[in-house]
Coordinates of C-alpha atoms in Angstrom, one line a residue:
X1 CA -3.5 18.5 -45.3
X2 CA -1.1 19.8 -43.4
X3 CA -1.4 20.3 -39.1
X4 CA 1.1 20.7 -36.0
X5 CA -0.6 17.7 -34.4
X6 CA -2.2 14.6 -36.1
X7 CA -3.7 12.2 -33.7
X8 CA -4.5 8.6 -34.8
X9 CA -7.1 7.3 -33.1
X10 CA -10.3 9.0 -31.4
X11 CA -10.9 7.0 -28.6
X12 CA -10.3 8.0 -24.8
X13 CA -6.5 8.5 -25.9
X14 CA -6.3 10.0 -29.0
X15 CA -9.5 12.7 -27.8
X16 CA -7.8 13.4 -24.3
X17 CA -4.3 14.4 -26.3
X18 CA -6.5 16.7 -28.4
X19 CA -9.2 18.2 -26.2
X20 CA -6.1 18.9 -23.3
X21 CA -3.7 20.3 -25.8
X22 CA -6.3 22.5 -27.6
X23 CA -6.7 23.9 -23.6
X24 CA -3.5 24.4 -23.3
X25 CA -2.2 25.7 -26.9
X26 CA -5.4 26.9 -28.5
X27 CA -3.1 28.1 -31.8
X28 CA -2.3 24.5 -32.3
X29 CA -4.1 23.2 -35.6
X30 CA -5.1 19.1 -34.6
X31 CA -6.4 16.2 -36.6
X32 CA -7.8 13.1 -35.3
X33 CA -8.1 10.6 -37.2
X34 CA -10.5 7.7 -36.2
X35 CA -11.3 4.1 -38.8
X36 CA -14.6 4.0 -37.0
X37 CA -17.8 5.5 -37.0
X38 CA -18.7 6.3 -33.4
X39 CA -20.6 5.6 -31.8
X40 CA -19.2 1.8 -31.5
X41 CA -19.0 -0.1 -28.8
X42 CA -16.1 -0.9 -27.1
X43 CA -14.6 -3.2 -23.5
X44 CA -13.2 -1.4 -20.6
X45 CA -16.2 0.2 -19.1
X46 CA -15.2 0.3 -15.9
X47 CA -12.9 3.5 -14.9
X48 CA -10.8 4.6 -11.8
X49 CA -11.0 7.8 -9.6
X50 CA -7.6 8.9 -11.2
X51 CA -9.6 9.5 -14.7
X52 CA -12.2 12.0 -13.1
X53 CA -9.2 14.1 -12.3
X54 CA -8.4 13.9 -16.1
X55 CA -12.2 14.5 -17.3
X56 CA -12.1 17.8 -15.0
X57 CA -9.0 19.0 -16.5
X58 CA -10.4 18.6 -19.8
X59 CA -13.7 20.9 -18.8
X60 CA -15.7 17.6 -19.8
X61 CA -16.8 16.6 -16.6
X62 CA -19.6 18.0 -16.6
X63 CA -20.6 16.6 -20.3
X64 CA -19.8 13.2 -18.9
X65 CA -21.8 13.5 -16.0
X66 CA -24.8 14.3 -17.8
X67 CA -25.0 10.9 -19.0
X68 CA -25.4 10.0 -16.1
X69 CA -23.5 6.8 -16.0
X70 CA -23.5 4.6 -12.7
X71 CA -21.7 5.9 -10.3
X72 CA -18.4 3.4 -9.2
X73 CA -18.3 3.0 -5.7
X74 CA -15.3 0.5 -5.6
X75 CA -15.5 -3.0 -6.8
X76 CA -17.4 -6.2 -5.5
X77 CA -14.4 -9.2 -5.1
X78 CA -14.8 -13.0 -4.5
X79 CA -11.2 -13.6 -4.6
X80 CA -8.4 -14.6 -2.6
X81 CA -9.0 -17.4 0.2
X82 CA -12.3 -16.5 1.1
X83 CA -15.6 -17.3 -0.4
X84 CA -17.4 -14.6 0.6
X85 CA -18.2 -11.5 -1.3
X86 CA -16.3 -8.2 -0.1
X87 CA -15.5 -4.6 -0.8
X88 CA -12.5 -2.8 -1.8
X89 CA -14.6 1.1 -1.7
X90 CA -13.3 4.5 -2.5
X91 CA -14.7 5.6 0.0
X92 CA -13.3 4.3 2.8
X93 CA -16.0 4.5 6.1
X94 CA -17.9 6.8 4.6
X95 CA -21.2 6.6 3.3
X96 CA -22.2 7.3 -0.5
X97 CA -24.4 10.9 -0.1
X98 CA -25.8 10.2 -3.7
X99 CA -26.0 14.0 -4.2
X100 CA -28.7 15.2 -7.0
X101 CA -27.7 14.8 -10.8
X102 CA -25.7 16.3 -12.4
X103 CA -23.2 16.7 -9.5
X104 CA -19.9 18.6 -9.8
X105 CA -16.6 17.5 -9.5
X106 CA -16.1 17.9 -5.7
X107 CA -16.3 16.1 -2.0
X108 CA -17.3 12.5 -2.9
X109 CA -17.9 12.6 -6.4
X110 CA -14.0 13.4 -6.6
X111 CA -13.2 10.3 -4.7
X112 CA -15.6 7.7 -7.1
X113 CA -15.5 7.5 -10.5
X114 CA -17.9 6.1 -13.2
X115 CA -18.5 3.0 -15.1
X116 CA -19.2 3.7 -18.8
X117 CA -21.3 2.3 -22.5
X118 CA -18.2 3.1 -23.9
X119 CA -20.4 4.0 -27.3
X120 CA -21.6 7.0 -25.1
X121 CA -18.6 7.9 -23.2
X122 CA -16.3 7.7 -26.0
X123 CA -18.5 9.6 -28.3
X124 CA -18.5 12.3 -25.9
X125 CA -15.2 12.9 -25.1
X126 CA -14.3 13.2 -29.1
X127 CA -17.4 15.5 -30.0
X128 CA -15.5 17.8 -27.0
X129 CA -12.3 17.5 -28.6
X130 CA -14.3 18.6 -31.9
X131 CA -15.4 21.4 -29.7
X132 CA -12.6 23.2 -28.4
X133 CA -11.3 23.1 -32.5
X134 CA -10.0 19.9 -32.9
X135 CA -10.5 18.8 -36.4
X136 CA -12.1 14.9 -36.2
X137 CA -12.5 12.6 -39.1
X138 CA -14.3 9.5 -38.6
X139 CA -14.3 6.7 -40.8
X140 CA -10.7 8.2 -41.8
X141 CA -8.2 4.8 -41.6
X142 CA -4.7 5.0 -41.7
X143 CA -3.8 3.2 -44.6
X144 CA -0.1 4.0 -45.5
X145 CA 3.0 5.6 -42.6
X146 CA 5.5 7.0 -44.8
X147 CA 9.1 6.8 -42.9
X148 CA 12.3 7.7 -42.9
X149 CA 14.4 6.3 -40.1
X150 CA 13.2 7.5 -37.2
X151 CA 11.0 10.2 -38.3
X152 CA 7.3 10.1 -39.5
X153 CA 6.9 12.2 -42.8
X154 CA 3.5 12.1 -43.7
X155 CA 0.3 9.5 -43.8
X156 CA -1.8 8.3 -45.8
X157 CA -5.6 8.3 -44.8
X158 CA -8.5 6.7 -46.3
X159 CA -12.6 7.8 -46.5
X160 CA -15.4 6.2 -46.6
X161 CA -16.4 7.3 -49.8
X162 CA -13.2 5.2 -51.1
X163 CA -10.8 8.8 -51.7
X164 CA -7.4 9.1 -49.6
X165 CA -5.5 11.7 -48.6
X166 CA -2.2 12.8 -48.1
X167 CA -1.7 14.0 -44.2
X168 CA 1.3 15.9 -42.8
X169 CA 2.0 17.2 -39.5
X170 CA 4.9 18.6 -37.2
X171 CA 4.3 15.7 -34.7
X172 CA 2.5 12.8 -34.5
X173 CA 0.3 11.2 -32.0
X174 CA 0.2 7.2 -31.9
X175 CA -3.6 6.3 -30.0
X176 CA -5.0 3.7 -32.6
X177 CA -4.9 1.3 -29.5
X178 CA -3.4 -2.3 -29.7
X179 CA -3.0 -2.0 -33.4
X180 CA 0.1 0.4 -32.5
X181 CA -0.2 1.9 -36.0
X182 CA 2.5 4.4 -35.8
X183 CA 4.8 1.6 -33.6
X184 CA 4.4 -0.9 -36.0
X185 CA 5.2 1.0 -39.0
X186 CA 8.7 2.1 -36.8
X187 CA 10.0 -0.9 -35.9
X188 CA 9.3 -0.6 -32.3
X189 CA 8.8 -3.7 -30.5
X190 CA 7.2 -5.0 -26.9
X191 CA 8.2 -6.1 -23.8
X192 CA 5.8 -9.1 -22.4
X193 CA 6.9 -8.9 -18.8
X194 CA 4.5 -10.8 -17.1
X195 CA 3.4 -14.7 -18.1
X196 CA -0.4 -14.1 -18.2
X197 CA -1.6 -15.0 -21.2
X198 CA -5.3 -14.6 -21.4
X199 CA -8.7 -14.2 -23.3
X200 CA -11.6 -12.3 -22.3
X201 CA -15.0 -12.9 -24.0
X202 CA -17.8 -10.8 -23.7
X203 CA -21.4 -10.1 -24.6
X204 CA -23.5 -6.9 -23.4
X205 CA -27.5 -7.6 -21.8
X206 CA -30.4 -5.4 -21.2
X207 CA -32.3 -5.5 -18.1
X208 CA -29.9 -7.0 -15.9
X209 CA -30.4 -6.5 -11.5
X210 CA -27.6 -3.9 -10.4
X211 CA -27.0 -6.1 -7.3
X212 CA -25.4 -4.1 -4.5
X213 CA -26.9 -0.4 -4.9
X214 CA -26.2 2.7 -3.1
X215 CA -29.0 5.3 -3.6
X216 CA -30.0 6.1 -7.3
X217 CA -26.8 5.4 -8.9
X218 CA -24.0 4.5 -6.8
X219 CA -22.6 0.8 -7.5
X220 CA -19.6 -1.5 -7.8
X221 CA -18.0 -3.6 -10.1
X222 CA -18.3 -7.0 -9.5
X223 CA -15.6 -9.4 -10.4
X224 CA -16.2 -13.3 -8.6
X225 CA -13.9 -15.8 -9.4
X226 CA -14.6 -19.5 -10.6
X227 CA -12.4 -22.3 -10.7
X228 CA -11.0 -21.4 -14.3
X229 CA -11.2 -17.6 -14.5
X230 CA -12.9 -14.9 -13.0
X231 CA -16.1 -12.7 -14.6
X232 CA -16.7 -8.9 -14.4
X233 CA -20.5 -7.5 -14.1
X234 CA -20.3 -3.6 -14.8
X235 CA -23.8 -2.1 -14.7
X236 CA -23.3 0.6 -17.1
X237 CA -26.4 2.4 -17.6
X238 CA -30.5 2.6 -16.2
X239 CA -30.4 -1.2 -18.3
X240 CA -27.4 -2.0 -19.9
X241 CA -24.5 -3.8 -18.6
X242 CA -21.3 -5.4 -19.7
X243 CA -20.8 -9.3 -18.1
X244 CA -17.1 -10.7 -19.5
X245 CA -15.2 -13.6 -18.3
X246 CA -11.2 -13.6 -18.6
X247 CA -9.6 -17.2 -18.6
X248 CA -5.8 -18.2 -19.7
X249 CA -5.7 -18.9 -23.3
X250 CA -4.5 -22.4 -23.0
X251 CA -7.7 -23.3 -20.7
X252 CA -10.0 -22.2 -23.6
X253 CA -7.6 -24.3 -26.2
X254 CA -7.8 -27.3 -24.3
X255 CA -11.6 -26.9 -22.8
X256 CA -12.7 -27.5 -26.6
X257 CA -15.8 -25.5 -25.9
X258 CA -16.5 -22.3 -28.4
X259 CA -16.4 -18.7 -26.9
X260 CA -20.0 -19.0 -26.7
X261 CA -20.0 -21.6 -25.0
X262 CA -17.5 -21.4 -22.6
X263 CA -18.9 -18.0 -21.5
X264 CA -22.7 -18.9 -21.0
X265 CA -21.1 -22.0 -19.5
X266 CA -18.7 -19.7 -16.9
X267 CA -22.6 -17.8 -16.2
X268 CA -23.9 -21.1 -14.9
X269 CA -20.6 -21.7 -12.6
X270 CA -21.2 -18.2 -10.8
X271 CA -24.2 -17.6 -8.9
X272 CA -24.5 -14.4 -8.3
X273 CA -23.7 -13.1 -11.6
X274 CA -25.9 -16.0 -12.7
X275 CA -28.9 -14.9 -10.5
X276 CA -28.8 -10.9 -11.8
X277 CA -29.0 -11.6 -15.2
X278 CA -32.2 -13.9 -14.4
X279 CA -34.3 -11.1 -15.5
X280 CA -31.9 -9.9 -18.4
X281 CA -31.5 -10.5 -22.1
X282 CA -28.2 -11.4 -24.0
X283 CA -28.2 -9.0 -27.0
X284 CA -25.9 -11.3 -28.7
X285 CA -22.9 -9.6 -29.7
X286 CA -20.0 -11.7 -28.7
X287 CA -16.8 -10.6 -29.1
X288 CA -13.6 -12.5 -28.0
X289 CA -9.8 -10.6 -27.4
X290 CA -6.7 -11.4 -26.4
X291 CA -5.2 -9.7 -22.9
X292 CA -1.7 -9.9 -23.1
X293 CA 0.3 -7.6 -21.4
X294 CA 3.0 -5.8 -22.7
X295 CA 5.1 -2.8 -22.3
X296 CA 6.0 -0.9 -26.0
X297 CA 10.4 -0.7 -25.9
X298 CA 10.4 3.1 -26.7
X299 CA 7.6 5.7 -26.3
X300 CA 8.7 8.6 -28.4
X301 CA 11.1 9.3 -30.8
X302 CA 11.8 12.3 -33.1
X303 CA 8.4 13.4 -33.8
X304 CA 6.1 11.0 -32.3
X305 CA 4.8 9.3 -29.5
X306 CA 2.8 6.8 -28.2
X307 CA -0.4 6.9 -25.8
X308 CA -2.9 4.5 -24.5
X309 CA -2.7 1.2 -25.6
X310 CA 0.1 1.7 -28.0
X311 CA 1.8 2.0 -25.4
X312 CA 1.2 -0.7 -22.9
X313 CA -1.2 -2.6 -21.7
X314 CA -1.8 -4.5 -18.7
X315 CA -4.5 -7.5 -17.4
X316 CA -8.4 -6.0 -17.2
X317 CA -8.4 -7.0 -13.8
X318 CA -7.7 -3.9 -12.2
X319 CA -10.1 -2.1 -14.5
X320 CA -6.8 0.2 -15.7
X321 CA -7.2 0.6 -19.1
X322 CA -8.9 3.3 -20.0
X323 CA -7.2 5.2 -17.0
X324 CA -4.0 4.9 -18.1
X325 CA -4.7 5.6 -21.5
X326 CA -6.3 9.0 -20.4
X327 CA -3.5 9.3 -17.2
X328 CA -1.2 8.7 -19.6
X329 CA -2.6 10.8 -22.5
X330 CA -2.9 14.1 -20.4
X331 CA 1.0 14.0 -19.7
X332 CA 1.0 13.4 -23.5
X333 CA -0.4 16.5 -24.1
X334 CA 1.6 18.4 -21.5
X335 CA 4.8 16.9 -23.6
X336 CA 4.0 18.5 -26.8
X337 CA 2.6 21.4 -25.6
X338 CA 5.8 21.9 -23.8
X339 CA 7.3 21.1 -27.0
X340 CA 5.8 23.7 -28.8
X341 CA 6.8 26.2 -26.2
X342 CA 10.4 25.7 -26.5
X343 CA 11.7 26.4 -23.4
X344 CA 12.4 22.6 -21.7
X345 CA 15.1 20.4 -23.1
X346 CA 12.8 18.3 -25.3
X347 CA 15.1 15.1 -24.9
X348 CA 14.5 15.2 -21.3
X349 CA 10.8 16.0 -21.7
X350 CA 10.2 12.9 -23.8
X351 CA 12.2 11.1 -21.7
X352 CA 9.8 11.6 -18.7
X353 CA 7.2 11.0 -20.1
X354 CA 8.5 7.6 -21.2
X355 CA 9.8 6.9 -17.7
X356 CA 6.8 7.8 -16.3
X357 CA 4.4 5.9 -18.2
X358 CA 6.2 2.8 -18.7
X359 CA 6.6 2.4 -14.5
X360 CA 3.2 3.1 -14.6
X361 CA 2.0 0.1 -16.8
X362 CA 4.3 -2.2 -15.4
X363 CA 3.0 -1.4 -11.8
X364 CA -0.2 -2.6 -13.4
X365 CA 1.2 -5.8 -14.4
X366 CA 3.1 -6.4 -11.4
X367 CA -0.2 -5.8 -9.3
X368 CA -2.2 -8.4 -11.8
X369 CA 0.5 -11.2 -11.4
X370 CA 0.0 -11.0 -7.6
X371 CA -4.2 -10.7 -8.0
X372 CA -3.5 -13.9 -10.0
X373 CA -0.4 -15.9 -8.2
X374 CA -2.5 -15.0 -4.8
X375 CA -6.1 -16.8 -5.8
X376 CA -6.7 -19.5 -4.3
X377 CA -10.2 -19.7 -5.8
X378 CA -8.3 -21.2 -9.5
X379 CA -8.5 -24.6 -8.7
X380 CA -8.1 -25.6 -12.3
X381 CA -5.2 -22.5 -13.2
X382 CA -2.7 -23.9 -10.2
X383 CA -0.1 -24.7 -12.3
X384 CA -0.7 -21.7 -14.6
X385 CA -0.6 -19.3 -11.6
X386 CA 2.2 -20.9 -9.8
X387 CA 4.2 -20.3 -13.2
X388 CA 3.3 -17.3 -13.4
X389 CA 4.8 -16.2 -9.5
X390 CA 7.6 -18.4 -9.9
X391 CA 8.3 -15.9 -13.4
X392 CA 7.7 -12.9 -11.5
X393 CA 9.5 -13.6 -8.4
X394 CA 6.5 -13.5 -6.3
X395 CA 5.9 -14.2 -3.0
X396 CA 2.7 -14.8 -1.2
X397 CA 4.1 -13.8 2.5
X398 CA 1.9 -10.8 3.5
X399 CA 5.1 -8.3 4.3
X400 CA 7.2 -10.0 1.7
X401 CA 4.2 -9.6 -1.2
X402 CA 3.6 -5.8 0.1
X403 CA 7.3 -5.4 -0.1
X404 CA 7.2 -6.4 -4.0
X405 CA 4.0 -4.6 -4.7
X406 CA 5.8 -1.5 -3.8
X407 CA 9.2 -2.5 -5.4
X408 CA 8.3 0.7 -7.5
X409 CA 7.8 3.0 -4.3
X410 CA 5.1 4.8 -3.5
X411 CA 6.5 8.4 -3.6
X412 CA 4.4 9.3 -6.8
X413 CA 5.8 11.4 -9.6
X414 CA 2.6 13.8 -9.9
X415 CA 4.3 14.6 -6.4
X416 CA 2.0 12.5 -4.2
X417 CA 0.0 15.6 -2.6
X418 CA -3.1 13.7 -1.6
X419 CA -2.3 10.1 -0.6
X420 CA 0.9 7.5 -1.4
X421 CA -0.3 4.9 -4.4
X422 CA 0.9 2.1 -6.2
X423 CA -1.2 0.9 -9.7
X424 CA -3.7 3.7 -8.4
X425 CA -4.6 1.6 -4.8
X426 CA -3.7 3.8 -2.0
X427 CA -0.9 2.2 0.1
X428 CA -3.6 1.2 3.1
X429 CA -5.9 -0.6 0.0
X430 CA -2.8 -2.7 -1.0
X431 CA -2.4 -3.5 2.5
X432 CA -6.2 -4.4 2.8
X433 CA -5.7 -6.3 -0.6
X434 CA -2.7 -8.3 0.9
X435 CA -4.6 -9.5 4.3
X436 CA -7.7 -10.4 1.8
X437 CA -5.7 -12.7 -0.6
X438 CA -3.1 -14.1 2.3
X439 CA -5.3 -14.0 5.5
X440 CA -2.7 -11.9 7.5
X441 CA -2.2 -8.2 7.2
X442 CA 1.6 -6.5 6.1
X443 CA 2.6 -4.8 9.4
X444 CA 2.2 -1.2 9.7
X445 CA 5.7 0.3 10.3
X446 CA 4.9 3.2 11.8
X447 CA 3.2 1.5 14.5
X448 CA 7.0 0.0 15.4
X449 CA 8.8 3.5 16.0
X450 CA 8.3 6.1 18.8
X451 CA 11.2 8.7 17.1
X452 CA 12.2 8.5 13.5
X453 CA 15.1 9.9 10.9
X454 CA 15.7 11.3 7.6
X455 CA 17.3 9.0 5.4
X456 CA 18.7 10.7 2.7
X457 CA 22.4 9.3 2.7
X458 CA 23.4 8.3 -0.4
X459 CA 20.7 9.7 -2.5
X460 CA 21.6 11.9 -5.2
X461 CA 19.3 15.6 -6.2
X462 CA 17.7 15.6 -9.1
X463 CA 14.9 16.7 -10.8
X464 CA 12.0 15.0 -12.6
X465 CA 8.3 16.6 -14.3
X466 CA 5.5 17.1 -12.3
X467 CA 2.6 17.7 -14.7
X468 CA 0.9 21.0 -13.0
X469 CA -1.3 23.5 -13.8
X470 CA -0.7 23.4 -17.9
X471 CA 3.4 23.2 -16.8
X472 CA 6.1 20.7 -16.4
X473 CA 7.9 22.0 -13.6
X474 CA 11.3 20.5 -13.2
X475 CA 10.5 19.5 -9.7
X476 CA 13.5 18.9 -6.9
X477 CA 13.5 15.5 -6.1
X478 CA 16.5 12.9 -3.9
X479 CA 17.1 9.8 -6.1
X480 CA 18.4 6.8 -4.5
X481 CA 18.4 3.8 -7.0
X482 CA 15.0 3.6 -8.6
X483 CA 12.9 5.5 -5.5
X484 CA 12.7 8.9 -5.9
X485 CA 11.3 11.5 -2.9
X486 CA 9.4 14.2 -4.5
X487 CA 9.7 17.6 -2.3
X488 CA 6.7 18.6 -3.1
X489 CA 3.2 18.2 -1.0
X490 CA 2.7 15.9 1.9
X491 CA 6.0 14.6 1.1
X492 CA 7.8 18.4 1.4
X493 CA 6.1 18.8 4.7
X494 CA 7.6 15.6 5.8
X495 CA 11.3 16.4 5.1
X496 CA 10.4 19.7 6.5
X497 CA 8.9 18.6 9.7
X498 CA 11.4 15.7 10.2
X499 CA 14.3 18.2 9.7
X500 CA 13.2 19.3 13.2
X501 CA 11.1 16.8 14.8
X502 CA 11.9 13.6 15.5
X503 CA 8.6 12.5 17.8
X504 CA 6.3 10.4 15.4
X505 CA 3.5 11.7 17.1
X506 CA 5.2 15.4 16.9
X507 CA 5.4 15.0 13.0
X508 CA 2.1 14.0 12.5
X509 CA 0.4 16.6 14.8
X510 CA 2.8 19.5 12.8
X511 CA 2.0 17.9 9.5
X512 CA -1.8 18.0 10.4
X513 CA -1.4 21.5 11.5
X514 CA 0.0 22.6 8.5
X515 CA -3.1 21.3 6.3
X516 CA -6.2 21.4 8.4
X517 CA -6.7 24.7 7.0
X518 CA -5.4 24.0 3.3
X519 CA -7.7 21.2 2.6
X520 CA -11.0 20.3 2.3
X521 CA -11.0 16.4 3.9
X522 CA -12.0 15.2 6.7
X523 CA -10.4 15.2 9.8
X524 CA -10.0 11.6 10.1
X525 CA -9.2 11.3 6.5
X526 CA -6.6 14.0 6.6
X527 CA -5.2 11.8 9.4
X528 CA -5.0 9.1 7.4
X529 CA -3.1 10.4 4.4
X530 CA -0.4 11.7 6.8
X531 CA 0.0 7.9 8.5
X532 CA 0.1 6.9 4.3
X533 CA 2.8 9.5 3.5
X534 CA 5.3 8.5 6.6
X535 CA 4.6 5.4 6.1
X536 CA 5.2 5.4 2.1
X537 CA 8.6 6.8 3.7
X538 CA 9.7 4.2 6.0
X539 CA 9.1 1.6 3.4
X540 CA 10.9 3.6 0.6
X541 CA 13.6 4.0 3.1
X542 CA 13.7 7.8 3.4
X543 CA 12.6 7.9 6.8
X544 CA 13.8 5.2 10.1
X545 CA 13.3 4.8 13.3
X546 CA 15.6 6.9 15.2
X547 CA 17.0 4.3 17.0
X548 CA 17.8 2.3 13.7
X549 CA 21.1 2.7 11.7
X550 CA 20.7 4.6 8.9
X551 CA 20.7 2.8 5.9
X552 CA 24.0 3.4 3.5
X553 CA 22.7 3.2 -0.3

């Protein structure tokens, strides 16, 4: 069998890289090829806003929202130095308008995302790759990757009746998750940057309370600490729901409990998750994995590449995995299709890609070292977390910790239109996150300068992708060290402003000129994103106060 695209895998990944490149190069003849027969279950149910952008893209939106999962509303935290229970929302002041189902991808619903029975949503996404004209075998494993050096020259691919089959294609897609089938089979190894080393055990139940509720189906994740690891509660559906507790591997070795018993036994310890499931019932399906995270050393090569959990991976605690598999798959599929095409140097389209993705998984890391380091609720995991900040460098001083949150700047390489993030949390959510853990909030800079500067001394042009429209455009961007300043956006009006203005107050009155009539927010939120985006700058040092001496690279 011979295509221009064989996918492995056909989970989120592996169906986003299909579906998105049949959109974009309809000609292009694509396997998948799944070991499973879905639907399966599978963990990470609980999604971020970023992969609603992604499902849109696809055109399967609307297919996904006729499920009608539970809306995600933010998440639910007992974390930090507090015991009570509080929010980190999407939407931020704003009420949930729980608008009639199905609802389209606009207003609210573009600012929340879902939380998923991954047997449902994953099913879904690859029965839409099947129908744009992807070609999907299930219960097709990989059993053999035929090599040589650096190049992949065919596979061998079993079936359930017991036959196998010879598979060749021009490119290859790696997606088969942690087992890293294609990354394995080339040598290429991982980087564990971080020292968490944990399990998380889970078990699904039927019935369960929803807890905090916001009309029909608007809810939140709810992730409460106890003295030896945290649980997550993700209502999933009308009546099933996903309860999982994460602890370090060495406290399960030494607590000489089994999985089951450790997890019922983490229930007891939390009360709230405790008192939803009164009314539940376990369905007894168990499961047990490990959570390491890890960044894979290369990402492409001469005719493959990696997306999803191949790779990288970071810590559940952010809910990130499936969004930066299907983040991170999308660009995949803008790669090869660019590939095909011919007309970008594919050296440096492969190595964007890998530049991109890899900061983008290790942001994820960095952010779940400080979730951890910063709890003061893991009475029994002191030592583990205070080896895990004294690894990472970590400090728990609010402007010092905001400061290495944002070591990879917040200037975002899809060009930062909206709002400044870091690990997906918009810059004024990391600041809210810092105050919650430390008890004192990072200081806004803005607040200290009346005038302010360009900074662009020292900073090189360059250009990096921006994944738009079906295109990566070679966007024009100042590189200084490892920040770069997209033009492009809230960012371009910025430069452009500032190359004139030098009143804060000026700038952000011009810049909110510009874009009342261009976008569809809110007045206040509009506002808001502009006081992100200068402020994004001051910290990434491409804006000072006027009065300040501009900062020599």
């Amino acid at each position: 069998m011979k295509y221009d695209v064989a996918i492995i895998g056909g989970g989120p990944a592996g169906s986003t890289v299909g579906a998105l490149l049949k959109r974009l190069q309809s000609g292009l003849k694509i396997g998948i090829f799944e070991a499973a027969k879905f639907p399966r279950d599978h963990v990470g149910e609980s999604l971020l806003p970023a992969t609603c952008e992604v499902l849109h893209e696809l055109e399967a939106w609307d297919k996904v929202e006729e499920a009608k999962f539970p809306v995600k509303l933010g998440g639910l935290y007992r974390w930090g130095i507090t015991d009570e229970v509080y929010p980190l929302p999407f939407l931020r002041g704003e009420p949930y308008q729980d608008p009639p189902r199905p609802a389209k991808y606009e207003g609210q619903r573009a600012l929340t995302t879902f939380q998923v029975d991954r047997s449902i949503f994953d099913k879904v996404l690859l029965d839409h790759a099947a129908s744009l004209g992807c070609e999907v075998f299930e219960e097709a494993p990989v059993k053999a990757v035929h090599c040589t050096g650096d190049r992949i020259d065919g596979l061998t691919v079993g079936g359930h009746t017991g036959s196998e089959l010879r598979v060749e294609a021009d490119r290859y897609v790696d997606a088969s998750g942690g087992r890293g089938i294609l990354r394995k089979a080339l040598g290429v190894g991982v980087d564990a940057p971080s020292s968490l080393r944990n399990i998380a055990i889970y078990d699904y139940w039927q019935d369960a309370d929803w807890g905090t509720r916001a009309g029909e189906d608007g809810t939140y994740i709810h992730v409460m600490s106890i003295d030896w690891g945290w649980l997550w509660f993700i209502s999933m559906g009308k009546t099933r729901t996903s309860v999982g507790l994460v602890t370090s591997a060495a406290y399960y070795k030494q607590s000489g409990l089994t999985t089951a018993e450790l997890y019922l036994k983490a229930i007891e310890c939390e009360p709230l998750i405790s008192n939803l499931l009164r009314p539940a019932s376990r369905e007894n399906v168990l499961k047990a994995e490990s959570d390491w995270s890890y960044v894979a050393d290369r990402l492409a090569g001469e005719n493959w590449i990696l997306a999803g959990d191949s790779a990288g991976f970071a810590d559940p605690i952010l809910s990130a995995g499936v969004t930066l598999a299907m983040t991170g798959s999308r660009k995949v599929a803008y790669t090869l299709s660019e590939l095909h095409r011919g007309e970008l140097d594919p050296a440096w389209v492969k190595s964007e890609y890998e530049r991109i993705q890899k900061s983008n998984i290790k942001d994820h890391i960095r952010f779940a070292d400080y979730w951890y380091s910063a709890n003061a609720k893991f009475t029994d995991l002191t030592e583990y977390c205070s080896e895990i900040a004294r690894d990472a460098g970590i400090s728990l001083n609010p402007d010092e910790a905001f400061r290495w949150l944002a070591v990879g700047g917040f200037s975002s390489d899809a060009g930062g239109y909206i709002s400044p993030t870091a690990a997906t949390f918009r810059l004024s959510t990391v600041k809210q996150m810092v105050e919650r853990f430390g008890g004192a909030a990072p200081e806004w800079l803005l607040q200290r300068h009346k005038n302010l500067k360009l900074n662009v001394d020292g900073a090189t042009r360059d250009v990096a992708a921006s994944y738009l429209d079906g295109r990566i455009v070679p966007q024009e961007v100042f590189q200084r060290g490892d920040k770069r300043l997209f033009l492009q956006g809230f960012y371009k009006r910025a430069y452009v402003v500032l190359l004139l203005e030098q009143s804060t107050d000026k700038v952000i009155e011009k810049m909110f000129k510009h874009f009342r009539p261009r976008v569809s927010e809110s007045d206040p939120l509009l506002l808001t994103y502009i006081v992100e985006v200068l402020e994004a700058m001051l910290h990434d040092g491409w804006i000072v106060g006027a009065d300040e001496t501009v900062r020599k690279a």
